[in-house]
Amino acid sequence: MVMGRSWTRALAWLVAPTLLLGCASKPDRELDPRDPLEPLNRATFRFNMNFDKALVQPIARGYQKVTPEPVDRGITNFFDNLADVTSAVNNVLQFKMSRAGSDVGRVFINSTVGVLGFVDVATNVGLPSYKEDFGQTLGYWGLESGAYLVTPFLGPSSMRDAIGMGGDIVMDPLVNLKKHQVHWGLVGVRVIDRRADLLTATEIVEEASIDPYSFVRDAYLQRRQSLVYDGNPPTDTSQPDFWDEVEF
């Protein structure tokens, strides 16, 4: 994906795998209705934090230290180009044909002129990046977010987005690689590259937030709602929620 260096884009990647923070829960505090699984989520959040600090962060910092900035940017652009393939499929599923056309154009230009995506030529010629995923597609067709969910290793999600993750995996171009060594090698590089891009954002959240868990949860849910509605989320909350009938 085309990773900007702004705070907004960094905050967007708070949902990336292995961005893991945590804090203690207050048992006398009323649970957020969006987060009925909060005790379990907080426990998973703490596990993720410990795993991240013990293993992922040191690797990401080492990667960032030894990788020249132009190379780092090129690697990020390469994986962004792959993500545009998934985005194009999801835009078609949402009948957003102009956006799908932009995604296809980006893949074509960046894969050719941009040397397999290492150079983001498409943005420079005016083709925007949308990065739609299957969770957004499910939301577009009316499936509500459901309960907030922190998944082990993968971080912030929701019931809907956890389902959508399966669709994203199926549509991931890396899945079609026949050589498993290459597949998992590229997946590993993608994870570390994304985590390295988030190191500064992690420090900001840890320093600025009294309760990092709540901060990440609220930021995630707000952003996902905005993405589903292309930046114009509705204010009417009277519509029935499919997940209301599910017992947690």
mmCIF file of C-alpha atoms in Angstrom:
data_model
loop_
_atom_site.group_PDB
_atom_site.id
_atom_site.type_symbol
_atom_site.label_atom_id
_atom_site.label_comp_id
_atom_site.label_asym_id
_atom_site.label_seq_id
_atom_site.Cartn_x
_atom_site.Cartn_y
_atom_site.Cartn_z
ATOM 1 C CA MET A 1 0.000 0.000 0.000
ATOM 2 C CA VAL A 2 1.115 3.532 -0.596
ATOM 3 C CA MET A 3 2.323 4.421 2.890
ATOM 4 C CA GLY A 4 2.282 8.122 3.667
ATOM 5 C CA ARG A 5 4.354 9.487 6.476
ATOM 6 C CA SER A 6 1.549 11.598 7.980
ATOM 7 C CA TRP A 7 -0.008 10.970 11.407
ATOM 8 C CA THR A 8 -3.331 10.115 9.755
ATOM 9 C CA ARG A 9 -1.808 7.308 7.716
ATOM 10 C CA ALA A 10 0.219 6.117 10.700
ATOM 11 C CA LEU A 11 -2.949 5.974 12.774
ATOM 12 C CA ALA A 12 -4.586 4.015 9.980
ATOM 13 C CA TRP A 13 -1.936 1.336 10.371
ATOM 14 C CA LEU A 14 -2.768 0.930 14.043
ATOM 15 C CA VAL A 15 -4.795 -1.965 12.654
ATOM 16 C CA ALA A 16 -1.793 -3.627 11.127
ATOM 17 C CA PRO A 17 -0.736 -7.017 12.405
ATOM 18 C CA THR A 18 1.501 -6.976 15.423
ATOM 19 C CA LEU A 19 0.738 -3.403 16.485
ATOM 20 C CA LEU A 20 0.237 -4.489 20.050
ATOM 21 C CA LEU A 21 -0.240 -2.367 23.137
ATOM 22 C CA GLY A 22 -1.961 -3.012 26.462
ATOM 23 C CA CYS A 23 -3.037 -1.787 29.845
ATOM 24 C CA ALA A 24 -4.779 -2.990 32.983
ATOM 25 C CA SER A 25 -8.556 -3.207 33.112
ATOM 26 C CA LYS A 26 -10.629 -1.490 35.774
ATOM 27 C CA PRO A 27 -13.193 -4.023 37.036
ATOM 28 C CA ASP A 28 -15.598 -1.379 38.381
ATOM 29 C CA ARG A 29 -15.814 0.486 35.090
ATOM 30 C CA GLU A 30 -18.862 0.042 32.889
ATOM 31 C CA LEU A 31 -18.114 -1.865 29.691
ATOM 32 C CA ASP A 32 -18.372 -0.105 26.343
ATOM 33 C CA PRO A 33 -21.450 -1.532 24.533
ATOM 34 C CA ARG A 34 -19.339 -1.910 21.387
ATOM 35 C CA ASP A 35 -16.902 -4.084 23.332
ATOM 36 C CA PRO A 36 -18.797 -6.820 25.231
ATOM 37 C CA LEU A 37 -15.693 -9.010 25.083
ATOM 38 C CA GLU A 38 -13.486 -6.389 26.750
ATOM 39 C CA PRO A 39 -12.015 -8.598 29.532
ATOM 40 C CA LEU A 40 -10.941 -11.206 26.977
ATOM 41 C CA ASN A 41 -9.842 -8.523 24.527
ATOM 42 C CA ARG A 42 -7.663 -6.827 27.135
ATOM 43 C CA ALA A 43 -5.997 -10.114 27.995
ATOM 44 C CA THR A 44 -5.271 -10.726 24.297
ATOM 45 C CA PHE A 45 -4.078 -7.128 23.994
ATOM 46 C CA ARG A 46 -1.552 -7.647 26.786
ATOM 47 C CA PHE A 47 -0.354 -10.889 25.212
ATOM 48 C CA ASN A 48 0.073 -9.116 21.887
ATOM 49 C CA MET A 49 1.951 -6.272 23.572
ATOM 50 C CA ASN A 50 4.399 -8.639 25.221
ATOM 51 C CA PHE A 51 4.955 -10.595 22.012
ATOM 52 C CA ASP A 52 5.432 -7.386 20.041
ATOM 53 C CA LYS A 53 7.938 -5.886 22.459
ATOM 54 C CA ALA A 54 9.860 -9.115 22.905
ATOM 55 C CA LEU A 55 10.150 -10.154 19.242
ATOM 56 C CA VAL A 56 8.526 -8.023 16.559
ATOM 57 C CA GLN A 57 9.678 -4.565 17.625
ATOM 58 C CA PRO A 58 13.369 -5.505 17.882
ATOM 59 C CA ILE A 59 13.260 -7.079 14.421
ATOM 60 C CA ALA A 60 11.437 -4.052 13.008
ATOM 61 C CA ARG A 61 13.951 -1.649 14.557
ATOM 62 C CA GLY A 62 16.826 -3.683 13.157
ATOM 63 C CA TYR A 63 15.173 -3.727 9.727
ATOM 64 C CA GLN A 64 14.662 0.029 9.857
ATOM 65 C CA LYS A 65 18.252 0.612 10.928
ATOM 66 C CA VAL A 66 19.897 -1.434 8.170
ATOM 67 C CA THR A 67 17.482 -0.600 5.338
ATOM 68 C CA PRO A 68 18.138 2.665 3.458
ATOM 69 C CA GLU A 69 15.067 4.889 3.298
ATOM 70 C CA PRO A 70 14.674 4.644 -0.526
ATOM 71 C CA VAL A 71 14.832 0.846 -0.315
ATOM 72 C CA ASP A 72 12.347 0.809 2.567
ATOM 73 C CA ARG A 73 9.980 2.999 0.576
ATOM 74 C CA GLY A 74 10.356 0.767 -2.473
ATOM 75 C CA ILE A 75 9.521 -2.365 -0.467
ATOM 76 C CA THR A 76 6.446 -0.644 0.982
ATOM 77 C CA ASN A 77 5.392 0.387 -2.532
ATOM 78 C CA PHE A 78 5.806 -3.206 -3.757
ATOM 79 C CA PHE A 79 3.375 -4.561 -1.173
ATOM 80 C CA ASP A 80 1.033 -1.605 -1.731
ATOM 81 C CA ASN A 81 0.886 -2.595 -5.389
ATOM 82 C CA LEU A 82 -0.165 -6.132 -4.442
ATOM 83 C CA ALA A 83 -2.836 -4.686 -2.161
ATOM 84 C CA ASP A 84 -4.276 -2.730 -5.094
ATOM 85 C CA VAL A 85 -5.193 -6.078 -6.700
ATOM 86 C CA THR A 86 -7.352 -7.002 -3.692
ATOM 87 C CA SER A 87 -8.755 -3.484 -3.602
ATOM 88 C CA ALA A 88 -9.825 -3.710 -7.253
ATOM 89 C CA VAL A 89 -11.773 -6.930 -6.570
ATOM 90 C CA ASN A 90 -13.518 -5.403 -3.569
ATOM 91 C CA ASN A 91 -14.428 -2.269 -5.482
ATOM 92 C CA VAL A 92 -16.025 -4.442 -8.161
ATOM 93 C CA LEU A 93 -17.964 -6.320 -5.466
ATOM 94 C CA GLN A 94 -19.219 -2.940 -4.234
ATOM 95 C CA PHE A 95 -20.051 -1.800 -7.783
ATOM 96 C CA LYS A 96 -17.608 1.099 -7.466
ATOM 97 C CA MET A 97 -16.405 0.721 -11.009
ATOM 98 C CA SER A 98 -14.530 4.014 -11.296
ATOM 99 C CA ARG A 99 -12.535 3.122 -8.197
ATOM 100 C CA ALA A 100 -11.945 -0.388 -9.491
ATOM 101 C CA GLY A 101 -10.665 1.122 -12.732
ATOM 102 C CA SER A 102 -8.290 3.329 -10.782
ATOM 103 C CA ASP A 103 -6.995 0.304 -8.865
ATOM 104 C CA VAL A 104 -6.468 -1.677 -12.067
ATOM 105 C CA GLY A 105 -4.715 1.300 -13.635
ATOM 106 C CA ARG A 106 -2.460 1.601 -10.604
ATOM 107 C CA VAL A 107 -1.499 -2.073 -10.771
ATOM 108 C CA PHE A 108 -0.769 -1.856 -14.513
ATOM 109 C CA ILE A 109 1.303 1.324 -14.321
ATOM 110 C CA ASN A 110 3.206 0.455 -11.158
ATOM 111 C CA SER A 111 3.883 -3.123 -12.282
ATOM 112 C CA THR A 112 5.371 -1.951 -15.572
ATOM 113 C CA VAL A 113 6.729 1.595 -15.473
ATOM 114 C CA GLY A 114 7.078 1.354 -11.709
ATOM 115 C CA VAL A 115 9.278 -1.760 -11.889
ATOM 116 C CA LEU A 116 6.986 -4.357 -10.273
ATOM 117 C CA GLY A 117 5.574 -1.717 -7.956
ATOM 118 C CA PHE A 118 8.796 -0.608 -6.289
ATOM 119 C CA VAL A 119 8.183 2.901 -7.634
ATOM 120 C CA ASP A 120 4.752 4.477 -7.134
ATOM 121 C CA VAL A 121 4.305 6.076 -10.535
ATOM 122 C CA ALA A 122 0.489 5.834 -10.434
ATOM 123 C CA THR A 123 0.084 8.338 -7.612
ATOM 124 C CA ASN A 124 2.282 10.820 -9.459
ATOM 125 C CA VAL A 125 0.045 10.601 -12.544
ATOM 126 C CA GLY A 126 -3.112 11.204 -10.507
ATOM 127 C CA LEU A 127 -4.507 7.729 -9.802
ATOM 128 C CA PRO A 128 -5.639 7.646 -6.146
ATOM 129 C CA SER A 129 -5.203 4.657 -3.866
ATOM 130 C CA TYR A 130 -8.402 3.340 -2.217
ATOM 131 C CA LYS A 131 -7.338 0.085 -0.549
ATOM 132 C CA GLU A 132 -10.753 -1.506 -0.089
ATOM 133 C CA ASP A 133 -10.883 -4.792 1.809
ATOM 134 C CA PHE A 134 -13.494 -7.513 2.231
ATOM 135 C CA GLY A 135 -14.555 -6.228 5.656
ATOM 136 C CA GLN A 136 -15.467 -2.943 3.986
ATOM 137 C CA THR A 137 -17.339 -4.858 1.292
ATOM 138 C CA LEU A 138 -19.413 -6.662 3.932
ATOM 139 C CA GLY A 139 -20.114 -3.312 5.577
ATOM 140 C CA TYR A 140 -21.114 -1.802 2.245
ATOM 141 C CA TRP A 141 -23.749 -4.508 1.862
ATOM 142 C CA GLY A 142 -25.201 -3.798 5.291
ATOM 143 C CA LEU A 143 -23.440 -6.115 7.735
ATOM 144 C CA GLU A 144 -22.812 -4.164 10.927
ATOM 145 C CA SER A 145 -19.423 -4.135 12.607
ATOM 146 C CA GLY A 146 -20.512 -6.260 15.554
ATOM 147 C CA ALA A 147 -18.476 -6.625 18.722
ATOM 148 C CA TYR A 148 -14.952 -5.298 18.845
ATOM 149 C CA LEU A 149 -12.456 -8.137 18.782
ATOM 150 C CA VAL A 150 -8.720 -8.297 19.492
ATOM 151 C CA THR A 151 -7.227 -11.265 17.683
ATOM 152 C CA PRO A 152 -3.982 -12.923 18.796
ATOM 153 C CA PHE A 153 -0.983 -11.605 16.818
ATOM 154 C CA LEU A 154 -3.241 -9.783 14.296
ATOM 155 C CA GLY A 155 -4.531 -7.108 16.673
ATOM 156 C CA PRO A 156 -7.674 -4.906 16.485
ATOM 157 C CA SER A 157 -10.644 -6.213 14.524
ATOM 158 C CA SER A 158 -14.398 -6.747 14.802
ATOM 159 C CA MET A 159 -16.745 -9.648 14.198
ATOM 160 C CA ARG A 160 -17.367 -8.425 10.660
ATOM 161 C CA ASP A 161 -13.738 -7.671 9.888
ATOM 162 C CA ALA A 162 -12.613 -11.025 11.271
ATOM 163 C CA ILE A 163 -14.910 -12.669 8.705
ATOM 164 C CA GLY A 164 -13.648 -10.276 6.056
ATOM 165 C CA MET A 165 -10.080 -11.266 6.837
ATOM 166 C CA GLY A 166 -10.798 -14.674 5.344
ATOM 167 C CA GLY A 167 -11.861 -13.066 2.089
ATOM 168 C CA ASP A 168 -8.743 -10.907 2.048
ATOM 169 C CA ILE A 169 -6.551 -13.983 2.472
ATOM 170 C CA VAL A 170 -8.235 -15.726 -0.465
ATOM 171 C CA MET A 171 -7.743 -12.645 -2.661
ATOM 172 C CA ASP A 172 -4.143 -12.026 -1.570
ATOM 173 C CA PRO A 173 -1.850 -12.438 -4.619
ATOM 174 C CA LEU A 174 0.790 -14.013 -2.385
ATOM 175 C CA VAL A 175 -1.532 -16.954 -1.676
ATOM 176 C CA ASN A 176 -1.210 -18.063 -5.294
ATOM 177 C CA LEU A 177 2.558 -18.493 -5.090
ATOM 178 C CA LYS A 178 3.374 -22.189 -5.518
ATOM 179 C CA LYS A 179 6.669 -22.073 -3.644
ATOM 180 C CA HIS A 180 5.808 -21.918 0.037
ATOM 181 C CA GLN A 181 9.278 -20.708 0.982
ATOM 182 C CA VAL A 182 8.833 -17.643 -1.235
ATOM 183 C CA HIS A 183 5.284 -17.109 0.000
ATOM 184 C CA TRP A 184 6.151 -17.107 3.693
ATOM 185 C CA GLY A 185 9.321 -15.134 3.075
ATOM 186 C CA LEU A 186 7.365 -12.339 1.418
ATOM 187 C CA VAL A 187 4.680 -12.460 4.114
ATOM 188 C CA GLY A 188 7.376 -12.080 6.749
ATOM 189 C CA VAL A 189 8.971 -9.122 4.968
ATOM 190 C CA ARG A 190 5.551 -7.476 4.582
ATOM 191 C CA VAL A 191 4.811 -7.808 8.296
ATOM 192 C CA ILE A 192 8.178 -6.407 9.371
ATOM 193 C CA ASP A 193 8.024 -3.590 6.812
ATOM 194 C CA ARG A 194 4.592 -2.545 8.063
ATOM 195 C CA ARG A 195 5.672 -2.786 11.683
ATOM 196 C CA ALA A 196 8.749 -0.663 11.023
ATOM 197 C CA ASP A 197 6.553 2.020 9.464
ATOM 198 C CA LEU A 198 4.502 2.088 12.687
ATOM 199 C CA LEU A 199 7.275 2.456 15.224
ATOM 200 C CA THR A 200 6.838 6.215 15.574
ATOM 201 C CA ALA A 201 3.056 5.889 15.827
ATOM 202 C CA THR A 202 3.465 3.325 18.597
ATOM 203 C CA GLU A 203 5.632 5.692 20.622
ATOM 204 C CA ILE A 204 3.084 8.500 20.207
ATOM 205 C CA VAL A 205 0.217 6.313 21.395
ATOM 206 C CA GLU A 206 2.147 4.987 24.381
ATOM 207 C CA GLU A 207 3.189 8.480 25.475
ATOM 208 C CA ALA A 208 -0.094 10.286 24.799
ATOM 209 C CA SER A 209 -2.665 7.721 25.972
ATOM 210 C CA ILE A 210 -3.670 7.037 29.561
ATOM 211 C CA ASP A 211 -5.412 3.887 28.337
ATOM 212 C CA PRO A 212 -3.783 2.692 25.082
ATOM 213 C CA TYR A 213 -6.295 -0.166 24.770
ATOM 214 C CA SER A 214 -9.275 2.210 24.661
ATOM 215 C CA PHE A 215 -7.408 4.605 22.385
ATOM 216 C CA VAL A 216 -6.619 1.920 19.814
ATOM 217 C CA ARG A 217 -10.145 0.476 20.027
ATOM 218 C CA ASP A 218 -11.847 3.845 19.510
ATOM 219 C CA ALA A 219 -9.475 4.841 16.709
ATOM 220 C CA TYR A 220 -9.971 1.504 14.963
ATOM 221 C CA LEU A 221 -13.779 1.510 15.153
ATOM 222 C CA GLN A 222 -14.015 5.159 14.097
ATOM 223 C CA ARG A 223 -11.754 4.670 11.127
ATOM 224 C CA ARG A 224 -13.446 1.467 9.977
ATOM 225 C CA GLN A 225 -16.840 3.178 10.100
ATOM 226 C CA SER A 226 -15.453 6.035 8.039
ATOM 227 C CA LEU A 227 -13.891 3.667 5.485
ATOM 228 C CA VAL A 228 -17.089 1.666 4.997
ATOM 229 C CA TYR A 229 -18.968 4.863 4.144
ATOM 230 C CA ASP A 230 -16.128 6.442 2.147
ATOM 231 C CA GLY A 231 -15.576 9.164 4.701
ATOM 232 C CA ASN A 232 -19.260 10.011 5.232
ATOM 233 C CA PRO A 233 -20.594 7.727 7.996
ATOM 234 C CA PRO A 234 -24.282 8.069 8.880
ATOM 235 C CA THR A 235 -25.395 9.551 12.187
ATOM 236 C CA ASP A 236 -28.613 7.521 12.369
ATOM 237 C CA THR A 237 -28.188 4.637 14.803
ATOM 238 C CA SER A 238 -31.790 3.418 14.688
ATOM 239 C CA GLN A 239 -31.132 0.685 12.138
ATOM 240 C CA PRO A 240 -31.224 -2.876 13.548
ATOM 241 C CA ASP A 241 -27.893 -4.577 14.105
ATOM 242 C CA PHE A 242 -27.558 -8.198 12.983
ATOM 243 C CA TRP A 243 -25.163 -8.836 15.868
ATOM 244 C CA ASP A 244 -27.697 -7.746 18.546
ATOM 245 C CA GLU A 245 -29.144 -11.261 18.554
ATOM 246 C CA VAL A 246 -25.773 -12.930 19.103
ATOM 247 C CA GLU A 247 -24.978 -13.857 22.708
ATOM 248 C CA PHE A 248 -21.416 -13.126 23.871
#
